[in-house]
Short mmCIF file of C-alpha atoms in Angstrom, two decimals:
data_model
loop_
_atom_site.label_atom_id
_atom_site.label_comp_id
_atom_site.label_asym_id
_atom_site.label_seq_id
_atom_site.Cartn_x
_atom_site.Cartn_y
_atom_site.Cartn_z
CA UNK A 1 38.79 51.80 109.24
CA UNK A 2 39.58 52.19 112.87
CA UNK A 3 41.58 49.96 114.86
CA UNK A 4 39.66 48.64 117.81
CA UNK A 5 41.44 49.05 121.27
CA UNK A 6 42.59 46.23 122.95
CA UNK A 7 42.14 46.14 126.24
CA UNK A 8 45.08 44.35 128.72
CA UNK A 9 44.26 41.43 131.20
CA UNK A 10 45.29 43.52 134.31
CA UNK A 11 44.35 45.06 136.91
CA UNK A 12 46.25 47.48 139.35
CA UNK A 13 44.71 47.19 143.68
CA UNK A 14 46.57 49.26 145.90
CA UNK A 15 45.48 50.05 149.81
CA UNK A 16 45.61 53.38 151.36
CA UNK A 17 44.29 54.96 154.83
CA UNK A 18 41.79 57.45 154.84
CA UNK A 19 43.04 59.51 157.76
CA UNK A 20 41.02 62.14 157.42
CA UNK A 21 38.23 59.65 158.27
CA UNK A 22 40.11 58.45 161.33
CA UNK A 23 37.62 57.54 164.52
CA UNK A 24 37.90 58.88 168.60
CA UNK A 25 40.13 55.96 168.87
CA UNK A 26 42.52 56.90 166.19
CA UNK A 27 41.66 53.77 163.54
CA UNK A 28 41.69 54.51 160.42
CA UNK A 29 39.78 52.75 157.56
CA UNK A 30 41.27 51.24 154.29
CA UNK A 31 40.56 52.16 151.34
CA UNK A 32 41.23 50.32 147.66
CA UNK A 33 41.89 51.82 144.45
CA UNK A 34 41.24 49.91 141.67
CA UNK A 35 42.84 50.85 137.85
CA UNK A 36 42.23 48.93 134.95
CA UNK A 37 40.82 49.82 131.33
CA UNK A 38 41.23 53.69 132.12
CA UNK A 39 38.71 53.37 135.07
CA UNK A 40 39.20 54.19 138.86
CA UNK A 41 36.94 52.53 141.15
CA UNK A 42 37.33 52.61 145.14
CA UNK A 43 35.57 50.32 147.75
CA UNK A 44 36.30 50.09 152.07
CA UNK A 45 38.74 47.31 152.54
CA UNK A 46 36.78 46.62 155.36
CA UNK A 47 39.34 46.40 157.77
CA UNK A 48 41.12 49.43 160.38
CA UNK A 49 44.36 50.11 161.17
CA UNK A 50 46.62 52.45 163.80
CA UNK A 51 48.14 54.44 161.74
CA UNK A 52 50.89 55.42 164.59
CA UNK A 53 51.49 55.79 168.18
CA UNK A 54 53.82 57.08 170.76
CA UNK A 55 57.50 55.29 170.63
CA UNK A 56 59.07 54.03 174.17
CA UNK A 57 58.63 56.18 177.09
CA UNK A 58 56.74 58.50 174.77
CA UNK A 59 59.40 59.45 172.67
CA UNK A 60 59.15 59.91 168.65
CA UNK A 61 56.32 57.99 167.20
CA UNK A 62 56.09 54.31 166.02
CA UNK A 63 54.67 53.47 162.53
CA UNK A 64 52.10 51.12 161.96
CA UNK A 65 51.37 51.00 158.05
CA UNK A 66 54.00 50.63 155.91
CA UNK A 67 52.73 53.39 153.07
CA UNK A 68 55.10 52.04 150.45
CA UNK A 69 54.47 48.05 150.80
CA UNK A 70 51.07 49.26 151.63
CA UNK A 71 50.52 46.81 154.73
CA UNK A 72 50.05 47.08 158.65
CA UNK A 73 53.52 46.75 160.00
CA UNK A 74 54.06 43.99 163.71
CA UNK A 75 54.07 46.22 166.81
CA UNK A 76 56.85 46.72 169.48
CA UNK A 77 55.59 44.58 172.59
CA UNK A 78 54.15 47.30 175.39
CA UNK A 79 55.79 47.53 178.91
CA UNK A 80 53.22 46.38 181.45
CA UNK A 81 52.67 50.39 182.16
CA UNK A 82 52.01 51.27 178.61
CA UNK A 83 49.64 48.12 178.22
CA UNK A 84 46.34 50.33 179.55
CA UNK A 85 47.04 53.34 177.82
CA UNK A 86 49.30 52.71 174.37
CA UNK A 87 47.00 51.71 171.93
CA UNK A 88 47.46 49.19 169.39
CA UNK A 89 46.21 47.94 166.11
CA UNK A 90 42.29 46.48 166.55
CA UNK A 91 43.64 43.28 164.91
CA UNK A 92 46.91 41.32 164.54
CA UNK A 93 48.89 42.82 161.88
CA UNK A 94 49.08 39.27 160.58
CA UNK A 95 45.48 39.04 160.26
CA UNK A 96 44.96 42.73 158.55
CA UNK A 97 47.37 41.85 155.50
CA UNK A 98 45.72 38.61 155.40
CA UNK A 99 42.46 40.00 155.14
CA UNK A 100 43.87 42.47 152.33
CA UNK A 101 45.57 40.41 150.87
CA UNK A 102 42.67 37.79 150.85
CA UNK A 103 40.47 41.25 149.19
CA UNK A 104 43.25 41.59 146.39
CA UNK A 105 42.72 37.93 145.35
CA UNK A 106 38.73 38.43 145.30
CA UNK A 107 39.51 41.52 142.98
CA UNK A 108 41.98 39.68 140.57
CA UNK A 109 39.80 36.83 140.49
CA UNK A 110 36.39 38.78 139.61
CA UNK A 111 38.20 40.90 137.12
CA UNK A 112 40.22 37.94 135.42
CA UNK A 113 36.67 36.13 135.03
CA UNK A 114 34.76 38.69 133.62
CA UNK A 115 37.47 39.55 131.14
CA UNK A 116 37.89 35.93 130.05
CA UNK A 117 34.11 34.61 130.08
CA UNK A 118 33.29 38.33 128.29
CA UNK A 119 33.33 39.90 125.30
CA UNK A 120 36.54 41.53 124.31
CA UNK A 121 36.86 45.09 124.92
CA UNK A 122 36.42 47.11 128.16
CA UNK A 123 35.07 46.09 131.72
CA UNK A 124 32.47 48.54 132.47
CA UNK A 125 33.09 50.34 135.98
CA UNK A 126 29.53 49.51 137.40
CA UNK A 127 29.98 45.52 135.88
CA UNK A 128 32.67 44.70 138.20
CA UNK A 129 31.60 46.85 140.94
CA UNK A 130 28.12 45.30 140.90
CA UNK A 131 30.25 42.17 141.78
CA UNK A 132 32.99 43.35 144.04
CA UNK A 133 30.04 45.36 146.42
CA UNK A 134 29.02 43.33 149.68
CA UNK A 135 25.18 42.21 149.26
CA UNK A 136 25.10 43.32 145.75
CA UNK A 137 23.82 40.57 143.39
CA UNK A 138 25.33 38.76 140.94
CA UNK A 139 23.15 38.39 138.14
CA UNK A 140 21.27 41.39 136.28
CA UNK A 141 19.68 43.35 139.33
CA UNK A 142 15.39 43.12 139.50
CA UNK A 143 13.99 46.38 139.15
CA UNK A 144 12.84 48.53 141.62
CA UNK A 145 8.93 49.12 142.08
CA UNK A 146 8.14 52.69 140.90
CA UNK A 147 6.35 52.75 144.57
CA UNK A 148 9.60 51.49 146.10
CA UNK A 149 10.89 54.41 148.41
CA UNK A 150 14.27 55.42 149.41
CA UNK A 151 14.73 54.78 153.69
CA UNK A 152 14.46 58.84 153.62
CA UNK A 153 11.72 59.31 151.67
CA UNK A 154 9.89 57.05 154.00
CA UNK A 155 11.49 58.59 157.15
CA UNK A 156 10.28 62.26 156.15
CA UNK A 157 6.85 60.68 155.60
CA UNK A 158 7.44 59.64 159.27
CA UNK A 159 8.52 62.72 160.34
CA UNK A 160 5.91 64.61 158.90
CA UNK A 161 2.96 62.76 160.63
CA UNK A 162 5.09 62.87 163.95
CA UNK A 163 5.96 67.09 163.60
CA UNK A 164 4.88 67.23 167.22
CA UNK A 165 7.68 64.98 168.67
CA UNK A 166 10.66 67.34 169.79
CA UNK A 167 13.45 67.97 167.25
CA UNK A 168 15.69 65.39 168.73
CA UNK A 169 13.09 62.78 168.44
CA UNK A 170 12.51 63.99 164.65
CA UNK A 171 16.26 63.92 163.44
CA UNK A 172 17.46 61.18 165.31
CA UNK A 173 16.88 58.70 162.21
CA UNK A 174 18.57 61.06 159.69
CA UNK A 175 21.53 59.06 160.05
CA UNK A 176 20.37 56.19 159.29
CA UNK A 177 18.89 57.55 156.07
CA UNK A 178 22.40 58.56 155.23
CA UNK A 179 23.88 55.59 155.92
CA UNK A 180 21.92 53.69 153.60
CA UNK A 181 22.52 56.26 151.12
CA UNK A 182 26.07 55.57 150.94
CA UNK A 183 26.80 52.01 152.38
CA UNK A 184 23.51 50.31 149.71
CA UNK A 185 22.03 53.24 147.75
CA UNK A 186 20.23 50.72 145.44
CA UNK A 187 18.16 48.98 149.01
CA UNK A 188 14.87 49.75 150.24
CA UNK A 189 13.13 49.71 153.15
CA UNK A 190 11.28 46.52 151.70
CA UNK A 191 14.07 44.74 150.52
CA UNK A 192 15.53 44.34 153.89
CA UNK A 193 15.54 40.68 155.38
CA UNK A 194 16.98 39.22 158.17
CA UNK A 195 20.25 38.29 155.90
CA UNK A 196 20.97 41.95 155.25
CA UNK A 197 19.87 43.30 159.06
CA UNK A 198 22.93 41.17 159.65
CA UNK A 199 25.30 42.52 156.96
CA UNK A 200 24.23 46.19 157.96
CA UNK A 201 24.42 45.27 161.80
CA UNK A 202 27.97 44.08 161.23
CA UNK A 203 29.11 46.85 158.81
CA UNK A 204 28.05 49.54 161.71
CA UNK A 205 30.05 47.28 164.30
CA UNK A 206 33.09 47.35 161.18
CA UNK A 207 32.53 51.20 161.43
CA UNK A 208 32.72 51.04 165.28
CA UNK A 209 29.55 52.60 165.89
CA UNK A 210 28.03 52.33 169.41
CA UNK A 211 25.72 49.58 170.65
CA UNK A 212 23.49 52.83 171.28
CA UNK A 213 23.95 54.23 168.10
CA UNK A 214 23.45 50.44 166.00
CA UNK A 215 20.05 50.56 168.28
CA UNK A 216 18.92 53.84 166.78
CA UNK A 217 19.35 52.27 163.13
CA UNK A 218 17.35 48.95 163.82
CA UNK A 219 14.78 51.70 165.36
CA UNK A 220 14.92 53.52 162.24
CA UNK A 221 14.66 50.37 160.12
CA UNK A 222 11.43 49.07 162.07
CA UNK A 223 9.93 52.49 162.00
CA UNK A 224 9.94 52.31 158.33
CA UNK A 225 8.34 49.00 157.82
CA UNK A 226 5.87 50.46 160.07
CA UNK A 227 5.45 53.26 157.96
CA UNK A 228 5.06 51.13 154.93
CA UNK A 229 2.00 48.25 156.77
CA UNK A 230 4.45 45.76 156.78
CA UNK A 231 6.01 43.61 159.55
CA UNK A 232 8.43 44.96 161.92
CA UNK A 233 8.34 42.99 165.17
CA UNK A 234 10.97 39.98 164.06
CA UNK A 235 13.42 39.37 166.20
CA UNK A 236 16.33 40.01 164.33
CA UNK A 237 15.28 43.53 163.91
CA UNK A 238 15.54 43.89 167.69
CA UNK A 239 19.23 44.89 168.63
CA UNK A 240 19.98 45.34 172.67
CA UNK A 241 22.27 47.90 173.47
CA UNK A 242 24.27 48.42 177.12
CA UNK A 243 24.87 52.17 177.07
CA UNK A 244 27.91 53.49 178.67
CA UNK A 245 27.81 55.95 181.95
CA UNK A 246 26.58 59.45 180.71
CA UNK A 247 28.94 62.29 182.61
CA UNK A 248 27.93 64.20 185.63
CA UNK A 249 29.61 67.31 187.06
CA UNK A 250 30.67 67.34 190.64
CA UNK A 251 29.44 70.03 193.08
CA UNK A 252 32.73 71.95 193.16
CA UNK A 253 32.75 71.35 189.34
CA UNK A 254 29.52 72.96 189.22
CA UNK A 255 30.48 75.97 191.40
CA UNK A 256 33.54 76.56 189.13
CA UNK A 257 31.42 77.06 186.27
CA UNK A 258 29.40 79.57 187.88
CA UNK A 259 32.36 81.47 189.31
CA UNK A 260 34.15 81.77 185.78
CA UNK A 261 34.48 85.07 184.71
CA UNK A 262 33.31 85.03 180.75
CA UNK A 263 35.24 86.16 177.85
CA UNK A 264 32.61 87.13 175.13
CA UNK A 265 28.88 87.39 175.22
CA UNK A 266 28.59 84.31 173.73
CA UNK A 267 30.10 82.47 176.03
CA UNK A 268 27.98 84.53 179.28
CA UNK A 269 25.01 83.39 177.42
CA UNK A 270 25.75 79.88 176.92
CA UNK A 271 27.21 79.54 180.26
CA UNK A 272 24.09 80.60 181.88
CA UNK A 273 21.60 78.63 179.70
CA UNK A 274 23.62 75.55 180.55
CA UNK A 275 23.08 76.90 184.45
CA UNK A 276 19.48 77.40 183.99
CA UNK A 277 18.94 73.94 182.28
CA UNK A 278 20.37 72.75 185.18
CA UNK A 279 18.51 74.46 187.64
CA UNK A 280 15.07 73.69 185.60
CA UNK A 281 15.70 70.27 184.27
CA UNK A 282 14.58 71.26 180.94
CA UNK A 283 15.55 69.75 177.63
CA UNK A 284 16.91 72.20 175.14
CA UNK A 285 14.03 71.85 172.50
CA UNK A 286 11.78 72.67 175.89
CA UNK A 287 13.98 75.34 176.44
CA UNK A 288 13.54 76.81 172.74
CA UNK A 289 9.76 76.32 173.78
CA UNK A 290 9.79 78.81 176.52
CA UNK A 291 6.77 81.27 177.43
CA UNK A 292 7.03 83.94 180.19
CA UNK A 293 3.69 82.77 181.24
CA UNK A 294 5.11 79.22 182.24
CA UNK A 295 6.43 81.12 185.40
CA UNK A 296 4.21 80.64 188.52
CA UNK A 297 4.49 80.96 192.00
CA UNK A 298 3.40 77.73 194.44
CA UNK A 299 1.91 78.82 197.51
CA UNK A 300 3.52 75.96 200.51
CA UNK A 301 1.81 74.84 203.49
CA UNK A 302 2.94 77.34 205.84
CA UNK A 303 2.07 80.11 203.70
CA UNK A 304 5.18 80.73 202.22
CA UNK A 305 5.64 81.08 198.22
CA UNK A 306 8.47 79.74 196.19
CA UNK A 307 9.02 80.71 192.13
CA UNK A 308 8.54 77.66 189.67
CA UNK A 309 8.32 76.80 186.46
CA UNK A 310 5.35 74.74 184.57
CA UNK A 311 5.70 72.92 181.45
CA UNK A 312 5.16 70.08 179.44
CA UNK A 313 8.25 67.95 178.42
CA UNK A 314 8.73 67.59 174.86
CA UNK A 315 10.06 64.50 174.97
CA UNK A 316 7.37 62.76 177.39
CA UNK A 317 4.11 64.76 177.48
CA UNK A 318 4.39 65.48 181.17
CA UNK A 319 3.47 68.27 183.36
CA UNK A 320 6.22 69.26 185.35
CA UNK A 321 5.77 72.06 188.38
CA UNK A 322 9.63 73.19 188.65
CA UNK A 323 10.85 74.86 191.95
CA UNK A 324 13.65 77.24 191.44
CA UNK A 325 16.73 78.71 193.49
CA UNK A 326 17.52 82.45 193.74
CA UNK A 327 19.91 82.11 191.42
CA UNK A 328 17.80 80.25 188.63
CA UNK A 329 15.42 83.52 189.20
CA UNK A 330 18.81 85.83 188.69
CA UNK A 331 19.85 84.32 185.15
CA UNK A 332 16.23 83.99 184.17
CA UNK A 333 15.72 88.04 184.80
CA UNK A 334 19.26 88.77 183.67
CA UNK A 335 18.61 87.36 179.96
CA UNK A 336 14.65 88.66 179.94
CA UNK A 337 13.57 84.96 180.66
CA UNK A 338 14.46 84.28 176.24
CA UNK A 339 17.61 83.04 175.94
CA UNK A 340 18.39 83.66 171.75
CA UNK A 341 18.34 80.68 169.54
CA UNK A 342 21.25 78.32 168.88
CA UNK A 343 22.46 75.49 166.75
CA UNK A 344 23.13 72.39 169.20
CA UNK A 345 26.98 72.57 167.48
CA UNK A 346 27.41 75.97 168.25
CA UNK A 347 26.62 75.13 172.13
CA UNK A 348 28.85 71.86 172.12
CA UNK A 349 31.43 74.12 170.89
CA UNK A 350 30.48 77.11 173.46
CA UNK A 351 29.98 75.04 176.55
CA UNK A 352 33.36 73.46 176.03
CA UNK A 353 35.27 76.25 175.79
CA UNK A 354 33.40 77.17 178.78
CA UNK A 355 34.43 73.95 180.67
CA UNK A 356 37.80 74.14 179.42
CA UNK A 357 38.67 77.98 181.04
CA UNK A 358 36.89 77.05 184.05
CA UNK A 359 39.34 74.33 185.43
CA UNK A 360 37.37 71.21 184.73
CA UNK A 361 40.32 68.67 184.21
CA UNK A 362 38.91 65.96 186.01
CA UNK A 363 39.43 62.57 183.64
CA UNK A 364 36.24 60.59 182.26
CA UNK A 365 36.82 57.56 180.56
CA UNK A 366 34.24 58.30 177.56
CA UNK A 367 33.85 54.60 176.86
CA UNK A 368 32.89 52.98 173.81
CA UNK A 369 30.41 50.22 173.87
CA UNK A 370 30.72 48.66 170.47
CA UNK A 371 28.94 44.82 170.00
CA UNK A 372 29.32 44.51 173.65
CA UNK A 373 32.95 45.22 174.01
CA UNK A 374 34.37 48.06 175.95
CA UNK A 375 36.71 50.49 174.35
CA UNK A 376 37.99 53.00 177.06
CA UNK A 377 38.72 56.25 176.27
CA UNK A 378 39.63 58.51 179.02
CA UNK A 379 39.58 62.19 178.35
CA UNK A 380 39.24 65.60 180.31
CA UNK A 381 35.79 66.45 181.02
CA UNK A 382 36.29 69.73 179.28
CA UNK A 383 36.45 67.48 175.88
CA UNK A 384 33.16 65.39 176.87
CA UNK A 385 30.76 67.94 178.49
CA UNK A 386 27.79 68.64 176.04
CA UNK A 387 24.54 70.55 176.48
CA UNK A 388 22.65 67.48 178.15
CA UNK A 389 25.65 67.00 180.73
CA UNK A 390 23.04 69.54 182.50
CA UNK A 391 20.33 67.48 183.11
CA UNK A 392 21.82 64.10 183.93
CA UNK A 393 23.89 66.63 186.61
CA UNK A 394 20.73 68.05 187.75
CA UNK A 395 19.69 64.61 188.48
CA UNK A 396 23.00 62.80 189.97
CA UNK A 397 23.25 65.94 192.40
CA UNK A 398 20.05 66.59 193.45
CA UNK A 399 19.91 62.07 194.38
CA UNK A 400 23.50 62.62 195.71
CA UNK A 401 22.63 65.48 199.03
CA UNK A 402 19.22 64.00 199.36
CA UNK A 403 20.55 60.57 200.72
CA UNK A 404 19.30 58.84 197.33
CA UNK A 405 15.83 60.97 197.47
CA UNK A 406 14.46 59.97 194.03
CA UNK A 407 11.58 62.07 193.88
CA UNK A 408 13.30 65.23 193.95
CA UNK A 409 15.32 64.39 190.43
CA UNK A 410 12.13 62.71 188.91
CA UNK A 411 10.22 66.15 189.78
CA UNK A 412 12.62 68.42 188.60
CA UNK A 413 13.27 66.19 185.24
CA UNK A 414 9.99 65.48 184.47
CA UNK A 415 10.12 61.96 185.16
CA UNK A 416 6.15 61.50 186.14
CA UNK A 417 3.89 59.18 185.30
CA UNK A 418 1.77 59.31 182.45
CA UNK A 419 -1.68 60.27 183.81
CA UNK A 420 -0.30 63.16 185.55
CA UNK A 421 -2.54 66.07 185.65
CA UNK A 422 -1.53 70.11 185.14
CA UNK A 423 -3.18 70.06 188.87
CA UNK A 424 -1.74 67.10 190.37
CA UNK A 425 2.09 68.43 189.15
CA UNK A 426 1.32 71.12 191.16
CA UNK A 427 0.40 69.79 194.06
CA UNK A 428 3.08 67.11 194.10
CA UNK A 429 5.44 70.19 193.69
CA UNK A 430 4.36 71.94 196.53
CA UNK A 431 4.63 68.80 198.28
CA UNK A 432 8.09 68.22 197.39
CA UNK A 433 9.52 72.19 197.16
CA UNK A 434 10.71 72.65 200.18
CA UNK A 435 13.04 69.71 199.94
CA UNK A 436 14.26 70.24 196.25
CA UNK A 437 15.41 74.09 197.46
CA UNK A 438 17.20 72.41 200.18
CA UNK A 439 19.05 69.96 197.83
CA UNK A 440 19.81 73.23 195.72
CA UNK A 441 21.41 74.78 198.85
CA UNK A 442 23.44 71.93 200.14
CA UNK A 443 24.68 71.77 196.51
CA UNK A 444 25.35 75.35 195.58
CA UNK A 445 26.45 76.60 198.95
CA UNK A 446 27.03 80.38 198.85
CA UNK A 447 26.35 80.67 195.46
CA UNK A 448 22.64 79.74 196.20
CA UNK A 449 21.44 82.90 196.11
CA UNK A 450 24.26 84.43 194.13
CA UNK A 451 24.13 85.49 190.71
CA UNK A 452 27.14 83.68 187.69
CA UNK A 453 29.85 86.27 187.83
CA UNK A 454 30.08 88.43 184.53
#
């Protein structure tokens, strides 16, 4: 007869930092690893921690998390000059080993009830993780409709009705999809109530997402009761975001890029189809969109003909009537008006590189917004740029040399209104031509009608 195993009344919780999942600011989150009955089970501490920073005066480096008592260690006090720029733990370190140690007790606690209130023998893995997991319920879970679906399940359904929206538009709720794939794989889109929009708003704020980004999500969420006939205009599905200042090259900034000399084809390529962007105010997925046919030629008042571009913006639906500089014409006959197809993380990667040999050092503070606080994060443009930098460019420059002329940028971007005409963008173009050329000039200089040096 076999001997049945008996099990021990203990538990082992230790804390460690997931570096590798450290954020722009250098947090990092905790993890625990619970041991007990020959399982492993590990949950977010839900807390962060500095790992390290500089020492005094920059020199060495100054721990923050003791990996051996496994606990955030008291900072040195900052000199009034290191005050804006060393950064420091998010939290007291008195109030992050509280909170740990407060999760340590929960763990004990749970574990020492279910072993004493159970039967004898082993605590199953998903028994005390159905209790230890935020939101999860504590008695035997109801089961899921069979008609239930998953957030992506109902998000491709979305997705697949909307196939005419531009990529960007289509993707943009993939994240949520994972999201709630890893932070409550068991929840639905119909489950949600206002008690979890509040546990999932404050675990994106714990993950220091961006008011922008936690805005997408709610989105997301909404869309999907949509999708599903059910209610989706409560308030507390409504999240209000303050977006931080999007970067804008400077004129000499822009010149710069132009004047680079490129060190692959690769980079010649990307470098110009950043220029032309510019030049054309076009989104990349309009971009991607391009016929030779779109090119037309607006006939002024005095007679005289200028080269534009006509499309409709992805995004909004508009007719846009697009005059371009020489040099637009140049980089549009140099690549046979089809630039070749690219992943958008292939042209992050490009158009930095690009930034970076061409001299642009200038620092941006690449803020965080994050449930309303600022977290500043100043950086070399080089490190920020990204494939839209061109348009929101095209727009602050072509404002900035018209003294504040706001029709030229909402021409060139496509910012119409909505019963605009293929006709009446036309005719507003040739109204406004002459003076968008002239921005071009004043911002371009000699390069105007130059061609990007190769």
């Amino acid at each position: 007869m076999l001997t049945p195993t008996l099990y021990k009344r203990t538990i082992s919780v230790q804390f460690y930092l997931r570096l590798a999942a450290r954020n722009k600011r250098g947090y990092c989150p905790v993890r625990m690893t619970l041991r007990w009955h020959g399982q492993e089970l590990q949950l977010d501490a839900g807390v962060l921690v500095l790992p390290e920073r500089p020492g005094p005066n920059g020199q060495g480096v100054e721990a923050l998390w003791d990996t051996k008592a496994q606990r955030a260690m008291d900072e040195r006090k900052l000199t009034l000059k290191e005050m804006a720029t060393v950064p420091t733990h998010p939290d007291t370190a008195t109030n992050i080993n509280a909170h740990l140690m407060s999760r340590r007790k929960t763990v004990e606690d749970t574990f020492y009830r279910l072993f004493d209130n159970g039967e004898p023998g082993r605590i199953p893995k998903a028994v005390l993780a159905a209790e230890l997991v935020p939101g999860k319920e504590k008695t035997a879970p109801k089961a899921v409709p069979a008609v239930s679906r998953t957030f992506r399940q109902v998000l491709e359904e979305w997705k697949a009705e909307n196939r005419n929206l531009a990529k960007d538009s289509l993707r943009k709720y993939d994240q949520l999809a994972t999201m709630m794939e890893v932070w409550r794989p068991e929840l639905r889109p119909d489950q949600v109530t206002q008690k979890v929009a509040k546990e999932y708003q404050q675990h994106l704020l714990d993950l220091q997402k961006s008011d922008a980004t936690v805005k997408v999500h709610f989105g997301g969420i909404r869309k999907c009761l949509e999708q599903l006939g059910l209610p989706a205009d409560m308030a507390w599905l409504q999240y209000s975001a303050k977006n931080a200042p999007q970067l804008d090259l400077e004129i000499e900034e822009v010149r710069k890029l132009i004047r680079w000399r490129p060190t692959s084809e690769q980079l010649a390529e990307e470098r110009d189809r950043w220029l032309f962007q510019l030049f054309s105010g076009r989104r990349y997925e309009d971009l991607e969109k391009f016929d030779k046919r779109e090119r037309i030629t607006l006939t002024l008042e005095d007679g005289s003909q200028v080269p534009a571009l006509l499309h409709a913006q992805g995004k909004t639906g508009n007719d846009a009537a697009v005059p371009l500089p020489p040099i637009a014409l140049k980089i549009g006959e140099r690549w046979g008006w089809q630039f070749p197809a690219r992943n958008w993380q292939q042209r992050g990667d490009w158009i930095k590189e690009i930034a970076q040999g061409a001299g642009l050092t200038r620092e941006w503070d690449d803020r965080l917004i994050t449930g309303g606080k600022v977290m500043h994060n100043w950086r070399p443009i080089w490190q920020v740029i990204s494939t839209h930098t061109a348009r929101h460019t095209a727009g602050t420059l072509l404002k900035q040399v018209s003294n504040g002329n706001k029709a030229l940028a909402k021409l060139v971007l496509g910012h119409a209104d909505e019963d605009v005409t293929d006709r009446y963008a036309k005719d507003k173009a040739r109204l406004l031509a002459p003076a968008v050329l002239d921005a071009w000039r004043a911002v371009l200089g000699e390069w105007y009608d130059g061609e990007p040096t190769l």
